[in-house]
Coordinates of C-alpha atoms in Angstrom, one line a residue:
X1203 CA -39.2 20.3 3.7
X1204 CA -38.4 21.1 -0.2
X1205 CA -40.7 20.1 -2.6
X1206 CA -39.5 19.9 -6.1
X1207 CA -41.8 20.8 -8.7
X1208 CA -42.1 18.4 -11.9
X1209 CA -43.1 19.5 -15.2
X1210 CA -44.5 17.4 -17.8
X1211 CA -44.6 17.9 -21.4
X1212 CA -47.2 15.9 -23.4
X1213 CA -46.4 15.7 -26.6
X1214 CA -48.5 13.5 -30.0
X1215 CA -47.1 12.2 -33.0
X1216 CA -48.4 12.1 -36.1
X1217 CA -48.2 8.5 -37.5
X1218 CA -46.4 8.3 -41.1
X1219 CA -45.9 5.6 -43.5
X1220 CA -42.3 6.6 -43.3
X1221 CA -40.9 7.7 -40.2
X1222 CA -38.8 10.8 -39.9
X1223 CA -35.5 9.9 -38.5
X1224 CA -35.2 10.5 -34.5
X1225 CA -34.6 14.5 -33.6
X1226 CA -33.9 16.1 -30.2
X1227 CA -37.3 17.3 -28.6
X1228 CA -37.5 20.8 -28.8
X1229 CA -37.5 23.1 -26.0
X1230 CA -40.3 24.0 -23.9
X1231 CA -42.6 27.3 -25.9
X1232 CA -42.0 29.0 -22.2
X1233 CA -38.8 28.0 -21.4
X1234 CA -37.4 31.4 -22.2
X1235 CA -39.7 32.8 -19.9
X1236 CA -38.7 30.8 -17.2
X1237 CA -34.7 31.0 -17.6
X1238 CA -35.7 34.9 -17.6
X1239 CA -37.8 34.6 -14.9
X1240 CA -34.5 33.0 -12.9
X1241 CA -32.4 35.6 -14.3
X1242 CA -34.2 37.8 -12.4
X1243 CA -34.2 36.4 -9.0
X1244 CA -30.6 36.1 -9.1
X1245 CA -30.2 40.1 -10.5
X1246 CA -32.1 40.7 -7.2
X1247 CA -29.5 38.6 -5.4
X1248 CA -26.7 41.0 -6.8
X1249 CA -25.5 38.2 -8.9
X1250 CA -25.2 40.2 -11.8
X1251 CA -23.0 37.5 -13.4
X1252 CA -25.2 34.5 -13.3
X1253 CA -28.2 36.6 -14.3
X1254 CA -26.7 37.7 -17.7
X1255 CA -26.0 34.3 -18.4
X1256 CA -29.4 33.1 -17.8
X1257 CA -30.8 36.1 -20.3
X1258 CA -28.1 35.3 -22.6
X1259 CA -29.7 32.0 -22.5
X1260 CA -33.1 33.3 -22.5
X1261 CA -31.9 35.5 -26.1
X1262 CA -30.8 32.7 -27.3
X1263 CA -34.1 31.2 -27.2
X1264 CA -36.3 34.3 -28.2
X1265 CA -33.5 36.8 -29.5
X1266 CA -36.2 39.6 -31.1
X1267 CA -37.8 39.8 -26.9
X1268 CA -36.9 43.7 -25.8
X1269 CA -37.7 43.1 -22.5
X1270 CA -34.5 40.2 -22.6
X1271 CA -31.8 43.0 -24.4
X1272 CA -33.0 46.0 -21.6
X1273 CA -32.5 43.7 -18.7
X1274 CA -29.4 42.0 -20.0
X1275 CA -28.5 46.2 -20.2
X1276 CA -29.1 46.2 -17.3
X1277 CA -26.9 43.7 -15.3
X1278 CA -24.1 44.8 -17.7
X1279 CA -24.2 48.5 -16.5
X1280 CA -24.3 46.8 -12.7
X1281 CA -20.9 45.4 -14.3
X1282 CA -19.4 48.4 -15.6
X1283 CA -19.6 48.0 -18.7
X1284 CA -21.1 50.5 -20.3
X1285 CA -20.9 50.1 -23.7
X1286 CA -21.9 46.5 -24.0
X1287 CA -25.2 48.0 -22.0
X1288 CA -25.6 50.6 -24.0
X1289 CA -25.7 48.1 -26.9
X1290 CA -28.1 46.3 -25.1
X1291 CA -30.3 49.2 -24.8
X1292 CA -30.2 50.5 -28.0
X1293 CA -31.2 47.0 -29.5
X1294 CA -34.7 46.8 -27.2
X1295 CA -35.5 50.0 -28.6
X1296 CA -35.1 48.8 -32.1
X1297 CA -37.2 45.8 -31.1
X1298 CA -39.8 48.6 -28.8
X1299 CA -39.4 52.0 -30.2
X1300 CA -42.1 53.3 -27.6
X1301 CA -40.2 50.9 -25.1
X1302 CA -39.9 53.9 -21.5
X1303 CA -37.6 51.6 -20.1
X1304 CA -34.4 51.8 -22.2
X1305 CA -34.6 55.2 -22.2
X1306 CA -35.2 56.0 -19.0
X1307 CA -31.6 53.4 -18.3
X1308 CA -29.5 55.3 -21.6
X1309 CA -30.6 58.9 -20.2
X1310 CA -29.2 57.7 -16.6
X1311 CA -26.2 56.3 -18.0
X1312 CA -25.2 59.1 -20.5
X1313 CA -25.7 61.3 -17.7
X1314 CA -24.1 59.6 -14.8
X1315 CA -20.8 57.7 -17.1
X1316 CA -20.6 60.1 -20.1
X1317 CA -21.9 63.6 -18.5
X1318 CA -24.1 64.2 -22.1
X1319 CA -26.6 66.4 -20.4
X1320 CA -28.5 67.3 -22.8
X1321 CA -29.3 63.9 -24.6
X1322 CA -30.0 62.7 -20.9
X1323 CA -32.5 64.7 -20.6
X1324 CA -33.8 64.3 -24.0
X1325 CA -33.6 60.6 -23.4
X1326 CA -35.6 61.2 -20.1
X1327 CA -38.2 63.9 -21.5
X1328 CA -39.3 61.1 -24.3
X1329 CA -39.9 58.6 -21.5
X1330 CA -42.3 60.8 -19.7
X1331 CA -44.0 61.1 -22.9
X1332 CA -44.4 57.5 -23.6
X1333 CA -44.9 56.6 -19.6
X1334 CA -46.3 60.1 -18.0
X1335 CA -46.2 57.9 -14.6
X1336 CA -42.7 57.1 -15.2
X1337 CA -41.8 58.5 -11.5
X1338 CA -37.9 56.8 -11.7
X1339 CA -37.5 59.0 -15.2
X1340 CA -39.2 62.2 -13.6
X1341 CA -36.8 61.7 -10.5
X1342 CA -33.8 61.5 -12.6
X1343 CA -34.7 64.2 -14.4
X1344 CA -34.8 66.3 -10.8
X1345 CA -31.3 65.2 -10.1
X1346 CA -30.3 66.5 -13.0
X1347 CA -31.5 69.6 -12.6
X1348 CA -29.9 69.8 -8.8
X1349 CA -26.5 68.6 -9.9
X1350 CA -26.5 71.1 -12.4
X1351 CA -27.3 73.6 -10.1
X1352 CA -31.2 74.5 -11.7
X1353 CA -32.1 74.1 -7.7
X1354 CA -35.6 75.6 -8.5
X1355 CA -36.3 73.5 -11.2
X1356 CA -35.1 70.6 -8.9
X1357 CA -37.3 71.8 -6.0
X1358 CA -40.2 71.4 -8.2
X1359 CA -39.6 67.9 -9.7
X1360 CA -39.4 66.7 -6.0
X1361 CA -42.2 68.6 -4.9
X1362 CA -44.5 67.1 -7.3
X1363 CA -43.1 63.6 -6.8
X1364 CA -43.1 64.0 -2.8
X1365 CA -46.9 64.8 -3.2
X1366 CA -48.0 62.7 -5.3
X1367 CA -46.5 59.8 -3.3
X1368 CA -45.3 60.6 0.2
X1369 CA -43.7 57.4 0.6
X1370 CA -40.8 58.3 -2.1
X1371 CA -38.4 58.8 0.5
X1372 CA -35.5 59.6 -2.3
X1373 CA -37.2 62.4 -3.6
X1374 CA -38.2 64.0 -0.2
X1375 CA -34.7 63.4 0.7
X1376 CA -33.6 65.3 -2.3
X1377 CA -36.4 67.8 -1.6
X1378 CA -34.9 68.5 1.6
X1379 CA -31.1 68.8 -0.1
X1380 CA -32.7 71.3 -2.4
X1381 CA -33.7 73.2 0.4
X1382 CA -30.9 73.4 2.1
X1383 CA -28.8 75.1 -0.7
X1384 CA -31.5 77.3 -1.1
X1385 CA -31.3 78.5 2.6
X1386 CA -34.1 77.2 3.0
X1387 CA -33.1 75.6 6.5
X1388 CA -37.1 75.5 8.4
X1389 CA -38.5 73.8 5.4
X1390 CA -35.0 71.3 4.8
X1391 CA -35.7 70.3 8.7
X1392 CA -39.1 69.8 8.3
X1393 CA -38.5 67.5 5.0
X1394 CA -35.4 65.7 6.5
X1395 CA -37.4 64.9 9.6
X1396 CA -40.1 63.0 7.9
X1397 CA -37.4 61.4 5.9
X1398 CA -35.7 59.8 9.4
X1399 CA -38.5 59.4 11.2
X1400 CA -40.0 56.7 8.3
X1401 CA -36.3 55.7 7.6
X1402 CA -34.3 56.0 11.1
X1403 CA -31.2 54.2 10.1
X1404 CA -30.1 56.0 7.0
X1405 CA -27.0 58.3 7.8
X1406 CA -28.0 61.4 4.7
X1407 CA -31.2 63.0 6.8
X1408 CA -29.8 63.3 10.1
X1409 CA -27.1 64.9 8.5
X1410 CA -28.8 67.4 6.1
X1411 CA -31.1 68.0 9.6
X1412 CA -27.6 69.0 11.3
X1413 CA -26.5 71.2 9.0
X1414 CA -30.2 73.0 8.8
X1415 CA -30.4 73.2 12.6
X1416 CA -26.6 74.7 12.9
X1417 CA -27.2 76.8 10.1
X1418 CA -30.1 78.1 12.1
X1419 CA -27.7 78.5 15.3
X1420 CA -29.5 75.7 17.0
X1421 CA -26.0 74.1 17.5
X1422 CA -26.6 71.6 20.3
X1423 CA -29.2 70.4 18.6
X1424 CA -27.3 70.0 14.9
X1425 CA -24.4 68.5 16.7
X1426 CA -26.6 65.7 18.0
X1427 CA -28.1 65.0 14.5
X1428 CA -24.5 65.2 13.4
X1429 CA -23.1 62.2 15.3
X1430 CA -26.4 60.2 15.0
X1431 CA -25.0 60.2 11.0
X1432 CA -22.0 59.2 12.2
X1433 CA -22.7 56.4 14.1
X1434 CA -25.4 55.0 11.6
X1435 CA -22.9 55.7 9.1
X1436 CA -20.1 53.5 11.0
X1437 CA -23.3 50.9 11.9
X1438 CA -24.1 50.6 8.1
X1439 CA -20.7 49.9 7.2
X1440 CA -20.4 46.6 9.5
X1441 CA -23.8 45.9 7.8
X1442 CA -23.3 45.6 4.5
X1443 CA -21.2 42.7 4.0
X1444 CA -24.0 40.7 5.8
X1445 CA -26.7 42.2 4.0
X1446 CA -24.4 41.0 0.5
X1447 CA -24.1 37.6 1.8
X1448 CA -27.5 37.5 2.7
X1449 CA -28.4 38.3 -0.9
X1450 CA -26.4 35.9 -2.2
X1451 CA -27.4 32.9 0.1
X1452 CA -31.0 34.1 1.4
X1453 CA -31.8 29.9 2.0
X1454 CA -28.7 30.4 4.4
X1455 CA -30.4 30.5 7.9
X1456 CA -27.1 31.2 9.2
X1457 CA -26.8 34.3 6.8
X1458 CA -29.9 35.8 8.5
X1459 CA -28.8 34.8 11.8
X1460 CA -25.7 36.9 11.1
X1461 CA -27.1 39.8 9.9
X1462 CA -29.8 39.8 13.0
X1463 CA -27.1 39.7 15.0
X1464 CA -25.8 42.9 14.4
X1465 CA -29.1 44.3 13.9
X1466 CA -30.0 43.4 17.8
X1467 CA -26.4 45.1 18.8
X1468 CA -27.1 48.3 17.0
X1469 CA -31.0 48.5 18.4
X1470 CA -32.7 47.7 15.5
X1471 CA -35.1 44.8 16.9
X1472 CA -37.6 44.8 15.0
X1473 CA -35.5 43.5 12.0
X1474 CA -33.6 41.6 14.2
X1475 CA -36.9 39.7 14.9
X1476 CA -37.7 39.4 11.5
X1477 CA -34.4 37.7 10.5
X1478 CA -34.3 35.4 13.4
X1479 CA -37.7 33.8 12.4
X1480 CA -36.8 33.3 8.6
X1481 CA -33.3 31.4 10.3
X1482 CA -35.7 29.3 11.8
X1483 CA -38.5 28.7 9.0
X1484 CA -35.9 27.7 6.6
X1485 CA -34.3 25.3 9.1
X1486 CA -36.7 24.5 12.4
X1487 CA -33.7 23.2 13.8
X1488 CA -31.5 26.1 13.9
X1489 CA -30.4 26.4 16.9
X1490 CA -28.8 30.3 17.0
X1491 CA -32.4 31.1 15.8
X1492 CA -34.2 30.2 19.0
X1493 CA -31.3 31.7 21.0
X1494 CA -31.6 34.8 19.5
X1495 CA -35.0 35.6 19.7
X1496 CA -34.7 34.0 23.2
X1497 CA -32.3 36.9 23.7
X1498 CA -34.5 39.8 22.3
X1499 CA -37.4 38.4 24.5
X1500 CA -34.7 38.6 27.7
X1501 CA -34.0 42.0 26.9
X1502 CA -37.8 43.1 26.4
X1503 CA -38.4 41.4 30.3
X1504 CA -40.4 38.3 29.0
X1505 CA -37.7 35.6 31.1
X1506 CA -40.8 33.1 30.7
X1507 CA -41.2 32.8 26.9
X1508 CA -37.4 33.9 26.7
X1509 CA -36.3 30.7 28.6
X1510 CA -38.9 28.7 26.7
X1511 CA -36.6 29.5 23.3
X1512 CA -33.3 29.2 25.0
X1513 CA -34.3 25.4 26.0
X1514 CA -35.5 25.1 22.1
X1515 CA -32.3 25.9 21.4
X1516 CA -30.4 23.7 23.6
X1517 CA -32.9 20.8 22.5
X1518 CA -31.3 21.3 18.7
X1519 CA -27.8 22.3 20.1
X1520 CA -27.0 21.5 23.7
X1521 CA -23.6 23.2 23.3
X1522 CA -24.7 26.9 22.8
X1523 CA -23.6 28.8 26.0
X1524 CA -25.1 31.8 25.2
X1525 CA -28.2 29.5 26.1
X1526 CA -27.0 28.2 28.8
X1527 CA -25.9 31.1 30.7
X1528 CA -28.6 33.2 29.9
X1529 CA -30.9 30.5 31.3
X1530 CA -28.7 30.5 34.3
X1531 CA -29.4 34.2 34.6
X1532 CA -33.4 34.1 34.5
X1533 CA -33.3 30.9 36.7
X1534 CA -30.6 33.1 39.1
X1535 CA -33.3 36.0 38.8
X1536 CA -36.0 33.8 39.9
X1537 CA -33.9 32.4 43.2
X1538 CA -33.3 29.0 41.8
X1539 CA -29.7 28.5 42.3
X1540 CA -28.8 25.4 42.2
X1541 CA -30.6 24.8 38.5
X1542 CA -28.7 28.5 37.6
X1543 CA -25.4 26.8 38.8
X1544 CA -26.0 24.2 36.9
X1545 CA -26.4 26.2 33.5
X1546 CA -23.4 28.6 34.2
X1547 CA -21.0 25.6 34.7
X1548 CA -22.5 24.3 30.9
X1549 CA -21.8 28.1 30.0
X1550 CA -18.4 27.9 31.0
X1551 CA -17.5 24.4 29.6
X1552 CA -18.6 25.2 26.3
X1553 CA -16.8 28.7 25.8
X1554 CA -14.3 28.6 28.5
X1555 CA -12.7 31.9 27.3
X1556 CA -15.5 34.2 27.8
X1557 CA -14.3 36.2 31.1
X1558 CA -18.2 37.3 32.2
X1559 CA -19.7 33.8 32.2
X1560 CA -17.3 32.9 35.3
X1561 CA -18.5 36.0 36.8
X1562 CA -22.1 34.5 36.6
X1563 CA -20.6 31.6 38.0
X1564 CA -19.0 33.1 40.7
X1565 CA -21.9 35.1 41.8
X1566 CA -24.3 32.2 42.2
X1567 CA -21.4 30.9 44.1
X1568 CA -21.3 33.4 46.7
X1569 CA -25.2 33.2 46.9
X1570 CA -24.8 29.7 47.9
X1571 CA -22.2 30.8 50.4
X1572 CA -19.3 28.8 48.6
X1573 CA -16.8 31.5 48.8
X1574 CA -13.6 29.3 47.8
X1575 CA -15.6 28.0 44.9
X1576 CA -17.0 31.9 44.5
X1577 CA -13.1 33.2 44.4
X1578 CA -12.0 30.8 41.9
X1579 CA -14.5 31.4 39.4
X1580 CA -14.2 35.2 39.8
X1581 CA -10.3 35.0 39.2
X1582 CA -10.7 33.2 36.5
X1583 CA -13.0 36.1 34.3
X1584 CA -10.6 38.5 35.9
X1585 CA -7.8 36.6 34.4
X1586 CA -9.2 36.3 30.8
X1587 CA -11.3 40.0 31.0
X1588 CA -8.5 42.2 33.4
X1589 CA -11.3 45.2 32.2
X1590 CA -14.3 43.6 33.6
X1591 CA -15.1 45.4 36.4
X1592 CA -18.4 43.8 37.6
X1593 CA -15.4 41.1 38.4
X1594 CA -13.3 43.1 40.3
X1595 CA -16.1 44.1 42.4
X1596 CA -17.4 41.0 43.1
X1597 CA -14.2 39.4 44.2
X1598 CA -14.7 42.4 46.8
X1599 CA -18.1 41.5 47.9
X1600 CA -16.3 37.7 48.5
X1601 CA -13.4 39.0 50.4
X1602 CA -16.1 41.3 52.4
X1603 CA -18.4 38.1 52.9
X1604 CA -15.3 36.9 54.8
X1605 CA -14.9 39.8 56.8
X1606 CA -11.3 40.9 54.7
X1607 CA -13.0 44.7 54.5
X1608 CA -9.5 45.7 53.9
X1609 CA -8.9 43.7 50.5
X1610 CA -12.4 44.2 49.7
X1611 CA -11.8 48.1 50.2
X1612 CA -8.5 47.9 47.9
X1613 CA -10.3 46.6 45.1
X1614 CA -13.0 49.1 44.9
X1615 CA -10.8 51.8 45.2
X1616 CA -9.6 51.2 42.1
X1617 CA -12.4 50.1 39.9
X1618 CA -12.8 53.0 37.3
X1619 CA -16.2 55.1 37.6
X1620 CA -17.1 53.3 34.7
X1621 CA -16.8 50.1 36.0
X1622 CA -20.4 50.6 38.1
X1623 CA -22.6 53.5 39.3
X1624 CA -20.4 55.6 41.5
X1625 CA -23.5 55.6 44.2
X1626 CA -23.4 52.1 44.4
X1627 CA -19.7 51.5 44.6
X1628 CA -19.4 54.8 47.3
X1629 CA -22.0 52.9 48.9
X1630 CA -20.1 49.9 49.2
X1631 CA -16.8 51.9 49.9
X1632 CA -18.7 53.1 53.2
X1633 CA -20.1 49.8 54.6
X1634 CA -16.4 48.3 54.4
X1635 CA -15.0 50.9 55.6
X1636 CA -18.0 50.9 59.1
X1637 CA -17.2 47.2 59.7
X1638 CA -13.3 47.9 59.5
X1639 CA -13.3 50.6 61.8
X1640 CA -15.5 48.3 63.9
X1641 CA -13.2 45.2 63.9
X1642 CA -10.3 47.9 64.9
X1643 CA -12.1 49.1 67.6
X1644 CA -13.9 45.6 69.0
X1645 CA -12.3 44.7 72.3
X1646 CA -9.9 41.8 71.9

């Protein structure tokens, strides 16, 4: 449930002999407060756009505040453009001349967008003095120094911030950077490490770690920490767009659903988790909630509680296979057929063009002994999924149920090693091939 929040102004009059003549009411004294305080929200959306409008309209209202001007500056450098930013900037400091902030903003920008080193870190050195506990200003500062190649220099600004605050993962990042072009390469690993084990899907450490550990001629191991980048690199790619639409829409359960969905493919559960509950505490009857942590629950072993979310699900939207099939599976699992056939056929119906659900369907068949029924079902995935090979072999286990060890034998022969453990299949392979010989050999 929303709940909208009224304000009221009370306002008195004074009573005149003449009255003035009527005048629009004035704003509210905080209303510039508040229209920044939405500006804000929506600059943590990424919606740089909307948020300078709403400190335009906050200036408009209180045009000598420097906070306003620095964080207009601010959405207009997340825009590009620079020199309506710098304007910005330059104007709270007019307003603040011991303001940290602008400074801090000017000495990244002339550094970053007009490479004045110098009067970036002069920018930067005046902060500290005005804000000693400036860390973002002190960091800065370290980059500097490492771009410029000063490594030393560098290796102490993020030595100092590193242990004064171990959870600054940036500058131990950088720290372990540093170390690397120094040569460095036991103390880099050491730094790196911390780095990805408190951050284990960011690409940069595993990568600085592979270098160090190659470097060191431990290359098995710095190949492994090599692709490990690679594939969170490729991971974090798919990600982002969600992660941006989330932003923008973070009242979307839908846009959390999305972005949990990906995070259960790639192994990140917990924040899977965590997005599949908000889906569901915005809207209680969001059905792709329930069926997702149903799914995570599955995976974990917990087919009780799991199949107590799928039916939530189902109760708010009876048409989500998913649901239904994996129901069918921990109903299957537990030896109640018929109620698993029943949820495989609902599987089926609602997403008819997903090969593996007619495999389901197919096996339960041929636990019931309904091998016509079985066959059909199993043709069917093999005809929308010609590469699922838990298909082909079960359309052997059917032809073997009816004593066709031949046909069953064909087919297994020619699922890939891939398609199933080779022990299993061999094992199989062997059986058929006991109960063939046999009906050759049985006296006729």
């Amino acid at each position: 449930m929303r709940f909208v929040l009224l304000f009221w102004v009370l306002c008195t009059a004074c009573v005149r002999e003449t009255p003035d003549p009527p005048q629009a009411p004035a704003p509210p004294a905080d209303s510039a407060a508040q229209t920044f305080t939405a500006g804000r929200a929506l600059q943590a959306r990424g919606l740089f756009s909307q948020a300078e409008h709403a400190y335009r309209q906050a200036l408009q209202q209180a045009p000598d505040n420097p906070q306003y001007h620095y964080y207009l500056g601010v959405v207009l450098h997340a825009q590009s453009r620079f020199a309506e930013a710098q304007t910005q900037f330059e104007k709270a400091l007019e307003l603040k001349p011991d303001y940290a902030g602008p400074r801090i903003a000017l000495g990244k920008m002339f550094y970053d967008v007009h490479g004045k080193v110098e009067e970036a870190r002069q920018l930067l050195t005046e902060a500290l003095e005005l804000a000693p506990n400036a860390v973002e200003a002190r960091y800065i500062l370290g980059v500097i120094h490492q771009r410029e190649g000063q490594l030393q220099e560098a290796r102490k600004v993020f030595a100092a911030i590193a242990t004064a605050d171990s959870t600054h993962l940036q500058a131990r990042l950088q720290l372990g950077q540093v170390d690397l072009k120094l040569g460095n390469y036991q103390e880099a690993e050491k730094q790196l490490r911390q780095v990805a084990h408190l951050s284990p899907h960011e690409p940069t450490p595993f990568l600085g770690i592979g270098q160090a550990l190659l470097r060191m001629g431990r290359a098995a191991e710095g190949q492994r920490a090599l692709e490990r980048a690679r594939i969170l690199d490729e991971q974090n790619a798919q990600l982002k767009p969600h992660q941006d639409a989330l932003r923008q829409h973070p009242d979307q359960p839908q846009a959390h659903s999305n972005l949990a969905a990906l995070y259960s493919r790639f192994g990140r559960l917990k924040l899977a988790v965590e997005h599949y509950r908000q889906s569901i505490l915005i809207d209680s009857t969001y059905g792709l909630g329930y069926q997702g942590l149903g799914t995570l629950l599955q995976r974990r072993g917990k087919d009780d509680l799991a199949a107590r979310y799928y039916l939530e699900a189902l109760s708010h939207d009876s048409t989500l296979a998913e649901s239904h099939n994996n129901l069918g599976l921990i109903l299957h699992k537990q030896g109640q057929l018929e109620k698993a056939l029943r949820q495989y056929e609902r599987a089926v119906r609602f997403a008819p063009s997903t090969g593996f659900y007619y495999s389901n369907l197919g096996n339960v068949f041929l636990e019931m002994d309904q091998l016509d029924q079985a066959q059909a079902a199993v043709e069917r995935a093999i005809e929308i999924d010609a590469k699922l090979y838990s298909a082909h072999i079960l359309l052997g286990d059917i032809h073997a149920r009816r004593g066709e060890f031949a046909r069953a034998i064909a087919l297994w022969e020619n699922v890939p090693s891939g398609g199933v453990t080779n022990e299993t299949l061999q094992a199989k392979i062997a059986e058929a091939r006991r109960q063939l010989s046999a009906q050759e050999n049985a006296p006729q």
